PDB file of C-alpha atoms in Angstrom:
ATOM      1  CA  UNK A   1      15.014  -5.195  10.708  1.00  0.00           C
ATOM      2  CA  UNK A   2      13.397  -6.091   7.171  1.00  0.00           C
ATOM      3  CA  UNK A   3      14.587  -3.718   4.500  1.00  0.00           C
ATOM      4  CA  UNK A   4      12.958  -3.045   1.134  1.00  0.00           C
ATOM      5  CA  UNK A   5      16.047  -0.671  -0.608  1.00  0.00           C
ATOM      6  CA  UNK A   6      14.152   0.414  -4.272  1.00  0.00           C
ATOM      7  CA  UNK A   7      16.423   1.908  -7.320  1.00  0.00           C
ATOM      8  CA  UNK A   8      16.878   5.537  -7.868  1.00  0.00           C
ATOM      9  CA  UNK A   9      14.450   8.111  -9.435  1.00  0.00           C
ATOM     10  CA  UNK A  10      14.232   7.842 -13.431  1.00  0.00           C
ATOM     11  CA  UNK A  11      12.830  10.647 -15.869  1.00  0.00           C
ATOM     12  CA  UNK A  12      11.429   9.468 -18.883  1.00  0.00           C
ATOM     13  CA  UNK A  13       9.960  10.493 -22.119  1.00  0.00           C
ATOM     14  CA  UNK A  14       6.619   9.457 -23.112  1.00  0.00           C
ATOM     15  CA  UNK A  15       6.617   6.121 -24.754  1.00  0.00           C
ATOM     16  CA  UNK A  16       9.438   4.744 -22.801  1.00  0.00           C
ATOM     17  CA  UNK A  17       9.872   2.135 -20.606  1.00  0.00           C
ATOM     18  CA  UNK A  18      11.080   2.313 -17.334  1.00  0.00           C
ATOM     19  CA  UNK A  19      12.256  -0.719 -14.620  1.00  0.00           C
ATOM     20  CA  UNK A  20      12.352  -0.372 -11.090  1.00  0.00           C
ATOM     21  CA  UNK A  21      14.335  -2.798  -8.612  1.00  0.00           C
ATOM     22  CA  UNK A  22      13.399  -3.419  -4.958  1.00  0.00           C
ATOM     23  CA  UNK A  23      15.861  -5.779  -2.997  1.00  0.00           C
ATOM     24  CA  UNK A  24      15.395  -7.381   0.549  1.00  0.00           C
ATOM     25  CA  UNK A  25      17.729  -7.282   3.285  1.00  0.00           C
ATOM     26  CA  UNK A  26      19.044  -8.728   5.280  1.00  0.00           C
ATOM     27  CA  UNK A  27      17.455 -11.819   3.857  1.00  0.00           C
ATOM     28  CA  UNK A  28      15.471 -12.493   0.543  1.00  0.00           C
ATOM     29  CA  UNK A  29      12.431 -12.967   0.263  1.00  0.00           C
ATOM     30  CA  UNK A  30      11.715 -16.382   0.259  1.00  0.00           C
ATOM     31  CA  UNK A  31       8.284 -17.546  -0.875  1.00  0.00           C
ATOM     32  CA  UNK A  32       6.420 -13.780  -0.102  1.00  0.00           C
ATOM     33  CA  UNK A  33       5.342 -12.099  -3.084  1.00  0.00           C
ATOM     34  CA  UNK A  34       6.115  -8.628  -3.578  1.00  0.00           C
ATOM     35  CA  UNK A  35       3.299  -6.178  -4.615  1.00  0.00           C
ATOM     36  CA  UNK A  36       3.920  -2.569  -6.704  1.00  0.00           C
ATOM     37  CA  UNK A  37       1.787   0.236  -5.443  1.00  0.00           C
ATOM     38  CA  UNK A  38       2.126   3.688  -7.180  1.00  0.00           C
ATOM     39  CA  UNK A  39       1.235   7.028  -5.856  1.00  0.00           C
ATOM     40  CA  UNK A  40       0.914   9.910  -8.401  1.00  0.00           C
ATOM     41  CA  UNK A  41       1.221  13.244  -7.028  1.00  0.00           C
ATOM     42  CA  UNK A  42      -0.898  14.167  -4.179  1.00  0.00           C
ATOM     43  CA  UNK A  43      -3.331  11.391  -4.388  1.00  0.00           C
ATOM     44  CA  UNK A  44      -4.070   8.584  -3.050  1.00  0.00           C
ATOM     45  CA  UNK A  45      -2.453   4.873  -2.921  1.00  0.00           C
ATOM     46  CA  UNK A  46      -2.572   2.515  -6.039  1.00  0.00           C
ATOM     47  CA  UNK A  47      -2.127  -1.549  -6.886  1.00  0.00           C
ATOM     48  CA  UNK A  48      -0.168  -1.802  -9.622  1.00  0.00           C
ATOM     49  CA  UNK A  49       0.705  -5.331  -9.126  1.00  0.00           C
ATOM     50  CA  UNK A  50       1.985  -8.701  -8.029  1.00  0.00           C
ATOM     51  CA  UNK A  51       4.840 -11.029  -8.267  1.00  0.00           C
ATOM     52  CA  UNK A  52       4.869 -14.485  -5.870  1.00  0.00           C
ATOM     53  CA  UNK A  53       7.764 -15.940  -4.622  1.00  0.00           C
ATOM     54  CA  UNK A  54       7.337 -18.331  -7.605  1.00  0.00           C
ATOM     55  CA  UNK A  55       6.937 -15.423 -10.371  1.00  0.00           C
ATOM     56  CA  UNK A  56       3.216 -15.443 -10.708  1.00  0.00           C
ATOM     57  CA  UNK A  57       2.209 -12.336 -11.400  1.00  0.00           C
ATOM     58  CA  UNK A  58      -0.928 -10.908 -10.946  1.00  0.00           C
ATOM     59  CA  UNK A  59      -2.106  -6.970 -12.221  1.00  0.00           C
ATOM     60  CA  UNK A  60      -4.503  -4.386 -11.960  1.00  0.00           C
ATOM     61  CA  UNK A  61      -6.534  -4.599 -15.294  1.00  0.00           C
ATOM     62  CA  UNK A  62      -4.827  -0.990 -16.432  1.00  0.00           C
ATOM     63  CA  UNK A  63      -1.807  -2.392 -16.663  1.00  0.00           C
ATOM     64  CA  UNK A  64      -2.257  -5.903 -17.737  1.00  0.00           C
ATOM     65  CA  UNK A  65      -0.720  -5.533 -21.283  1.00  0.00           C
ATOM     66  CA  UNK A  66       2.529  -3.059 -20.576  1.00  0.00           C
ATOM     67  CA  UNK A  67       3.152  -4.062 -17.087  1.00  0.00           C
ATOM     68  CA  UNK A  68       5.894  -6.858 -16.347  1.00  0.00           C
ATOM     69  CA  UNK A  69       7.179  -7.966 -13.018  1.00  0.00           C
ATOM     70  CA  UNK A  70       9.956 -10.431 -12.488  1.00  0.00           C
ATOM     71  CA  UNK A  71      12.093 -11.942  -9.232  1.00  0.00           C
ATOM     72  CA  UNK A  72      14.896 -13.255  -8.235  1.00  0.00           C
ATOM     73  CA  UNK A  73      15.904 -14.171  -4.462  1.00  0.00           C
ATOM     74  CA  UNK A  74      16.352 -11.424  -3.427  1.00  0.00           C
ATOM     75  CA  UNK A  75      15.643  -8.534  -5.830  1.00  0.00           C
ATOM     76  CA  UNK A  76      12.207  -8.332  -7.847  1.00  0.00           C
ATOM     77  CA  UNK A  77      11.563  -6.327 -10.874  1.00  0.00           C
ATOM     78  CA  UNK A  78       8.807  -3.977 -12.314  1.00  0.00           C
ATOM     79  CA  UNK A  79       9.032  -2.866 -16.078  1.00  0.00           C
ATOM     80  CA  UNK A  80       6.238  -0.342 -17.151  1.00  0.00           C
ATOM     81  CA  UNK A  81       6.239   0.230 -21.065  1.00  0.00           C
ATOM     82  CA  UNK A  82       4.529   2.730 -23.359  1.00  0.00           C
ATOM     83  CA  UNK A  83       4.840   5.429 -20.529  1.00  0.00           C
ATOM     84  CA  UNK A  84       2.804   8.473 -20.451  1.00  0.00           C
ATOM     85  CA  UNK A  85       2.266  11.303 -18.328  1.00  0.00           C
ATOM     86  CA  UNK A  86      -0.257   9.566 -16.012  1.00  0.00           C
ATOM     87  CA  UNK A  87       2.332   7.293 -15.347  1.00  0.00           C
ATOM     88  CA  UNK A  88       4.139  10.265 -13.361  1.00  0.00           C
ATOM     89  CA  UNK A  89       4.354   8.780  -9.759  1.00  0.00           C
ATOM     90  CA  UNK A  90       5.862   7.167  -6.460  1.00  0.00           C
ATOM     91  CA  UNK A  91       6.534   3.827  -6.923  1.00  0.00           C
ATOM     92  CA  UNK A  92       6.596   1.461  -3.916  1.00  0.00           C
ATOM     93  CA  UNK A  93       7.199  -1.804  -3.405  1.00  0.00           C
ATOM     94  CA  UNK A  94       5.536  -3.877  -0.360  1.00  0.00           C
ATOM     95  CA  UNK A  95       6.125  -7.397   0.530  1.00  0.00           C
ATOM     96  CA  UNK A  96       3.562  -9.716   1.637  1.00  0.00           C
ATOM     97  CA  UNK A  97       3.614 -10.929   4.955  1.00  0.00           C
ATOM     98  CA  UNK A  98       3.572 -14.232   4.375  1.00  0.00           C
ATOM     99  CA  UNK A  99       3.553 -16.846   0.849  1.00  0.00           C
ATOM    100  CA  UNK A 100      -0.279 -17.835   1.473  1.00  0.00           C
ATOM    101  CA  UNK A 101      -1.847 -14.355   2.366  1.00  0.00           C
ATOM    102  CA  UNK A 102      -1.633 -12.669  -0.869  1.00  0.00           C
ATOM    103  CA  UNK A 103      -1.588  -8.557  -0.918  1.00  0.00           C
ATOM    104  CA  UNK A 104      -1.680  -8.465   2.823  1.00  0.00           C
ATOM    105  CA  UNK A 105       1.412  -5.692   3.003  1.00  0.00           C
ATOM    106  CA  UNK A 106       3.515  -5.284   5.893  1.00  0.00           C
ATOM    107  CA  UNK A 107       6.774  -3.456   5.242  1.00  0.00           C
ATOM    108  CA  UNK A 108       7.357  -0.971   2.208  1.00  0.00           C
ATOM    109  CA  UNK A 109      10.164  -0.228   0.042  1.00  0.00           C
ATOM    110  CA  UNK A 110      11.312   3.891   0.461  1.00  0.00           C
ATOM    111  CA  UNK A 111       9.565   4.706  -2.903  1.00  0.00           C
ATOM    112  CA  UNK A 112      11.060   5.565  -6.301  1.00  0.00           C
ATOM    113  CA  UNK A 113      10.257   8.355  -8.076  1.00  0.00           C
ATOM    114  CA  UNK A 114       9.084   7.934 -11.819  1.00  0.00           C
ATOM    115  CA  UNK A 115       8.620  11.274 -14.091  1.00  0.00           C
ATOM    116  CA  UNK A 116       7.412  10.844 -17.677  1.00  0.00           C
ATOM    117  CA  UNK A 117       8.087  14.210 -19.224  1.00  0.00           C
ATOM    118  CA  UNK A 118       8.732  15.329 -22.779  1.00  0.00           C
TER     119      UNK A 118
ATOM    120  CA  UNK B   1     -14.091  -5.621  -7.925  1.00  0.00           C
ATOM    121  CA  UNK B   2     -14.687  -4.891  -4.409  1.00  0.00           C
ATOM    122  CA  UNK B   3     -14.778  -1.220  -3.415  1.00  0.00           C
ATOM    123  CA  UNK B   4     -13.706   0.527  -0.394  1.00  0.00           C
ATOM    124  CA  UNK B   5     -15.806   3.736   0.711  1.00  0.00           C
ATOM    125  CA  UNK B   6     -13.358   5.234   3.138  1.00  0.00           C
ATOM    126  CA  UNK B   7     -14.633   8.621   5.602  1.00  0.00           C
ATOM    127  CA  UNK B   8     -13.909  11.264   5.946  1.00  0.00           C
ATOM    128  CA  UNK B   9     -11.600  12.457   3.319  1.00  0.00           C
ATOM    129  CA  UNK B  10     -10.082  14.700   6.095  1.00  0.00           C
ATOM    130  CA  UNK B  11     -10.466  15.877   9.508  1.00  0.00           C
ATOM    131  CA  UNK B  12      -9.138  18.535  12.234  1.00  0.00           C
ATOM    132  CA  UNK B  13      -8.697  17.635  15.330  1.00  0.00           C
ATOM    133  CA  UNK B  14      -6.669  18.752  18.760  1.00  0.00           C
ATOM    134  CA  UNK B  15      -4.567  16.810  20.635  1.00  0.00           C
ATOM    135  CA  UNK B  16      -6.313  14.345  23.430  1.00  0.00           C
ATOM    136  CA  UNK B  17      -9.464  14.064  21.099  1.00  0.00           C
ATOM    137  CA  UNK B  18     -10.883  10.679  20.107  1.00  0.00           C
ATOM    138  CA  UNK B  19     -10.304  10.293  16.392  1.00  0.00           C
ATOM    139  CA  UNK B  20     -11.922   7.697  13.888  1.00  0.00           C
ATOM    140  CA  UNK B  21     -12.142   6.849  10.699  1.00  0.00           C
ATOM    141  CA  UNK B  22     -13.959   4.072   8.543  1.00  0.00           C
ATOM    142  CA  UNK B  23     -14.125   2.026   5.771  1.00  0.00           C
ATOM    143  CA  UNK B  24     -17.037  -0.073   4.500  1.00  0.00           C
ATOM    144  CA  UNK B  25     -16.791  -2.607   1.523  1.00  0.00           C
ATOM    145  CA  UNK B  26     -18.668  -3.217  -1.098  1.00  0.00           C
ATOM    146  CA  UNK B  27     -18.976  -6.922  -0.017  1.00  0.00           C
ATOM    147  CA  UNK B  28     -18.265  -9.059   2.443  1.00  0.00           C
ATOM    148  CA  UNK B  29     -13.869  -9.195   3.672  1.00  0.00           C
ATOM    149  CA  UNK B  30     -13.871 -11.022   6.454  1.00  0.00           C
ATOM    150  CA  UNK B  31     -11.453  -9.132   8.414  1.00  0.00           C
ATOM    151  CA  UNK B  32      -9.247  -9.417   5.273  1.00  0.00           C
ATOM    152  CA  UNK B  33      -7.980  -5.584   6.161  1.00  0.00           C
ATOM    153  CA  UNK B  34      -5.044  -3.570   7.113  1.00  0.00           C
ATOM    154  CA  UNK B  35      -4.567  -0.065   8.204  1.00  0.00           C
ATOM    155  CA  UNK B  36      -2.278   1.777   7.021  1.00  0.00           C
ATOM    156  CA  UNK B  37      -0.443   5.558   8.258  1.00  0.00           C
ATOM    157  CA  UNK B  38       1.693   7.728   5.478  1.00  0.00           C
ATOM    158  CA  UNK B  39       3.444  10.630   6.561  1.00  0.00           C
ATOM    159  CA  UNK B  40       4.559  13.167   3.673  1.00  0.00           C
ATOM    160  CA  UNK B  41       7.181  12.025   1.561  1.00  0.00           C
ATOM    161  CA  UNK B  42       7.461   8.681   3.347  1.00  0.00           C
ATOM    162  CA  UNK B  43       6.520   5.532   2.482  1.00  0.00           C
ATOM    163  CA  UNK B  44       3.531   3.618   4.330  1.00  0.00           C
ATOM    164  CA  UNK B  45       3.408   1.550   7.667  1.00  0.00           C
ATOM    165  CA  UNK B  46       1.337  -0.676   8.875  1.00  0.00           C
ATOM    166  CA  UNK B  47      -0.594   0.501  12.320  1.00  0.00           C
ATOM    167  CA  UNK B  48      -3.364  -2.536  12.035  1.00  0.00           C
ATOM    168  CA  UNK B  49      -3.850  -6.281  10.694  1.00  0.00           C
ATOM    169  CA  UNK B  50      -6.775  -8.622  10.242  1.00  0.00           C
ATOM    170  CA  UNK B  51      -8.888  -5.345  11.133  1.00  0.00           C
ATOM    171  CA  UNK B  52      -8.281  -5.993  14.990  1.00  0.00           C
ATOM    172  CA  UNK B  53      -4.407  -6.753  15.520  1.00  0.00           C
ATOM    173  CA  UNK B  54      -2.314  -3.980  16.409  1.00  0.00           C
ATOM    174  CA  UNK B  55       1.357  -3.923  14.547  1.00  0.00           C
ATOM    175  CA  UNK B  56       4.374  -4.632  16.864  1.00  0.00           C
ATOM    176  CA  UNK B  57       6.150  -1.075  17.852  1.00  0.00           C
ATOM    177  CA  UNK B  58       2.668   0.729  17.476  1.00  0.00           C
ATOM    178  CA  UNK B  59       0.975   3.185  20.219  1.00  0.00           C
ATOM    179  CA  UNK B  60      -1.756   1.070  22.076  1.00  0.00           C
ATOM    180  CA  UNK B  61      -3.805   4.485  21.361  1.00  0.00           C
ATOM    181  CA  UNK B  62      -4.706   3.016  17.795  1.00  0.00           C
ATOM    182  CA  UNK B  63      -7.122  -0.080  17.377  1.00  0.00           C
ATOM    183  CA  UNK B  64      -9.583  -1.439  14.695  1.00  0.00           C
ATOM    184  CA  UNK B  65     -12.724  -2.950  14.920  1.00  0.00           C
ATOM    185  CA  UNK B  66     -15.128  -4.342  12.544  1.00  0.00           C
ATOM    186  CA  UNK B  67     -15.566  -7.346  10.237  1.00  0.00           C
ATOM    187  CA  UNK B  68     -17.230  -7.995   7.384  1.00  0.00           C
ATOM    188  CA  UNK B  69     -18.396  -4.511   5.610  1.00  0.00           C
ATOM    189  CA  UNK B  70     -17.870  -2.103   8.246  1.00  0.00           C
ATOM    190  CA  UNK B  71     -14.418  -1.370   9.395  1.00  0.00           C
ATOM    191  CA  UNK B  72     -13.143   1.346  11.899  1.00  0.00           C
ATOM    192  CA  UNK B  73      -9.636   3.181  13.312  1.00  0.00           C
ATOM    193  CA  UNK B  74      -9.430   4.806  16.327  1.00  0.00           C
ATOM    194  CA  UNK B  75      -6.958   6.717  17.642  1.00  0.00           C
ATOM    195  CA  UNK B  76      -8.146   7.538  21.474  1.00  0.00           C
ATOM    196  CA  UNK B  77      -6.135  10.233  22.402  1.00  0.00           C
ATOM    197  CA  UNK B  78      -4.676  12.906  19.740  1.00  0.00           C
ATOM    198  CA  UNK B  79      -1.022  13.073  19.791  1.00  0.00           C
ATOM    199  CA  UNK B  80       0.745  15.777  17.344  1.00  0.00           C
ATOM    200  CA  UNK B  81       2.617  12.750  15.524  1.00  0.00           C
ATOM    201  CA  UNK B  82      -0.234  11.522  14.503  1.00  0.00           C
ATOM    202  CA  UNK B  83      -0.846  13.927  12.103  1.00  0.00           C
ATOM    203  CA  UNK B  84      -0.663  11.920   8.512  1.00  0.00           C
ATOM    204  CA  UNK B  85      -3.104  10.365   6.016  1.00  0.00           C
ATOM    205  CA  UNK B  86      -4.553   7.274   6.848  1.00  0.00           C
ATOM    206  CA  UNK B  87      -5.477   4.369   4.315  1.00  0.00           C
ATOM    207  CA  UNK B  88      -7.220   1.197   4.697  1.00  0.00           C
ATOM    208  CA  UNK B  89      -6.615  -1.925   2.577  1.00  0.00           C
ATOM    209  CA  UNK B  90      -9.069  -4.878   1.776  1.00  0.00           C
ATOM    210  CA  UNK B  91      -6.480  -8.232   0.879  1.00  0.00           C
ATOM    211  CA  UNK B  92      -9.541 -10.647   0.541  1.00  0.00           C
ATOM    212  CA  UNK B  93      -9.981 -10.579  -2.964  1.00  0.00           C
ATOM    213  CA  UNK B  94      -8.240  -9.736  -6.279  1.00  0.00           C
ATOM    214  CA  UNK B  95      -7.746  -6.947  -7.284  1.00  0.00           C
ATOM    215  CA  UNK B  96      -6.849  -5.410  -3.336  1.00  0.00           C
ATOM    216  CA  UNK B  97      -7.810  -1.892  -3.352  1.00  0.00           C
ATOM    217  CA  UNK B  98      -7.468   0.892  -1.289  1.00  0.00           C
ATOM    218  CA  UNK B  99      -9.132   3.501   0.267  1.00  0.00           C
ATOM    219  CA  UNK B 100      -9.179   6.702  -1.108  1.00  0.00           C
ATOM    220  CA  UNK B 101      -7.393   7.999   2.195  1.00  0.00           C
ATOM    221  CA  UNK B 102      -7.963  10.252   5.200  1.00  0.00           C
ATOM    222  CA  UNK B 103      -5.895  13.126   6.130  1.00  0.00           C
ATOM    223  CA  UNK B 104      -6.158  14.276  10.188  1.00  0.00           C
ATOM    224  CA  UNK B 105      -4.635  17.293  11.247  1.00  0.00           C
ATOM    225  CA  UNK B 106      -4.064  19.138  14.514  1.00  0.00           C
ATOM    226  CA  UNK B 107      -6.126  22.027  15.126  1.00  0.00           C
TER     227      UNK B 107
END
């Protein structure tokens, strides 16, 4: 059974940065890229970004210049600097289900919880 | 970017009653879309691939349909655990997007 396990909730000030791990189990995860979808508080589902097996990256225009994401085998990375209090959020991250179909999601990490509060 | 029109925002419904939902793109996806069920305070799963494919593990009471613009999940019969919201996702194109979601409850 594929497991995404993400890092613990953070609480942050504004103007911080904040990095969020999400590691694959049993395996890693090869070639698949790894996307970062947020969820702010009862809304809907947002694409953050993307991070290929290779450590492409690819992000939502928003984020382009405070967003970075990083891999390794089997853990990837997502850094989010100059937080503010739109930033306030679910974090998830969702692997692709295979290295040539880009964004197509099939399993999800349990979430981490980011709070950006003064 | 492409945009996803997803309806209706939410909908009541009892158990045994035929349920859908849709989303229509701004352009053309192929079947470049995934459905998508969230329960509160859980992460997403995946109930539906290339528009038409249901997910391993999945009740055969939800399918897709559609290709191109006009995209559609059904559930057939109502069952209480199927109360959640319901997103699709278009993967054709960068940036993917969302819908904006579709909450069904049981009357």
């Amino acid at each position: 059974q594929v497991q995404l396990v993400q890092s613990g909730p953070e609480v942050k000030k504004p103007g911080a940065s904040v990095t969020v791990s999400c590691k694959m189990s049993p395996n890693n995860f090869g070639n698949n890229g790894v996307n970062w979808v947020r969820q702010a508080p009862g809304q809907g589902l947002e694409w953050v970004g993307w991070v290929s097996g290779l450590g492409r990256t690819n992000s939502a225009d928003k984020f382009y210049d405070r967003l970075t994401m990083t891999t390794s085998t089997s853990t990837v990375f997502m850094e989010l600097r100059s937080l503010t209090s739109d930033d306030t959020a679910v974090y998830y991250c969702a692997r692709d289900v295979d290295p040539t179909n880009w964004y197509e999601i099939d399993f999800w990490g349990q979430g981490t919880q980011v709070t950006v509060s003064s | 970017d492409i945009q996803m029109t997803q309806s209706p925002s939410s909908l009541s419904a009892s158990i045994g009653d035929r349920v859908t939902i849709t989303c229509r793109a701004s352009q053309d996806i192929k079947d470049d879309l995934a459905w998508y069920q969230q329960k509160p305070g859980k992460a997403p799963t995946r109930l539906i691939y290339d528009a038409s494919s249901l997910q391993s593990g999945v009740p055969s009471r939800f399918s897709g349909s559609g290709s191109g613009t006009e995209f559609t999940l059904a559930i057939s019969s109502l069952q209480p655990e199927d109360s959640a919201t319901y997103y699709c996702l278009q993967h054709h194109a960068y940036p993917p997007v969302f819908g904006r979601g579709s909450k069904v409850e049981i009357k």
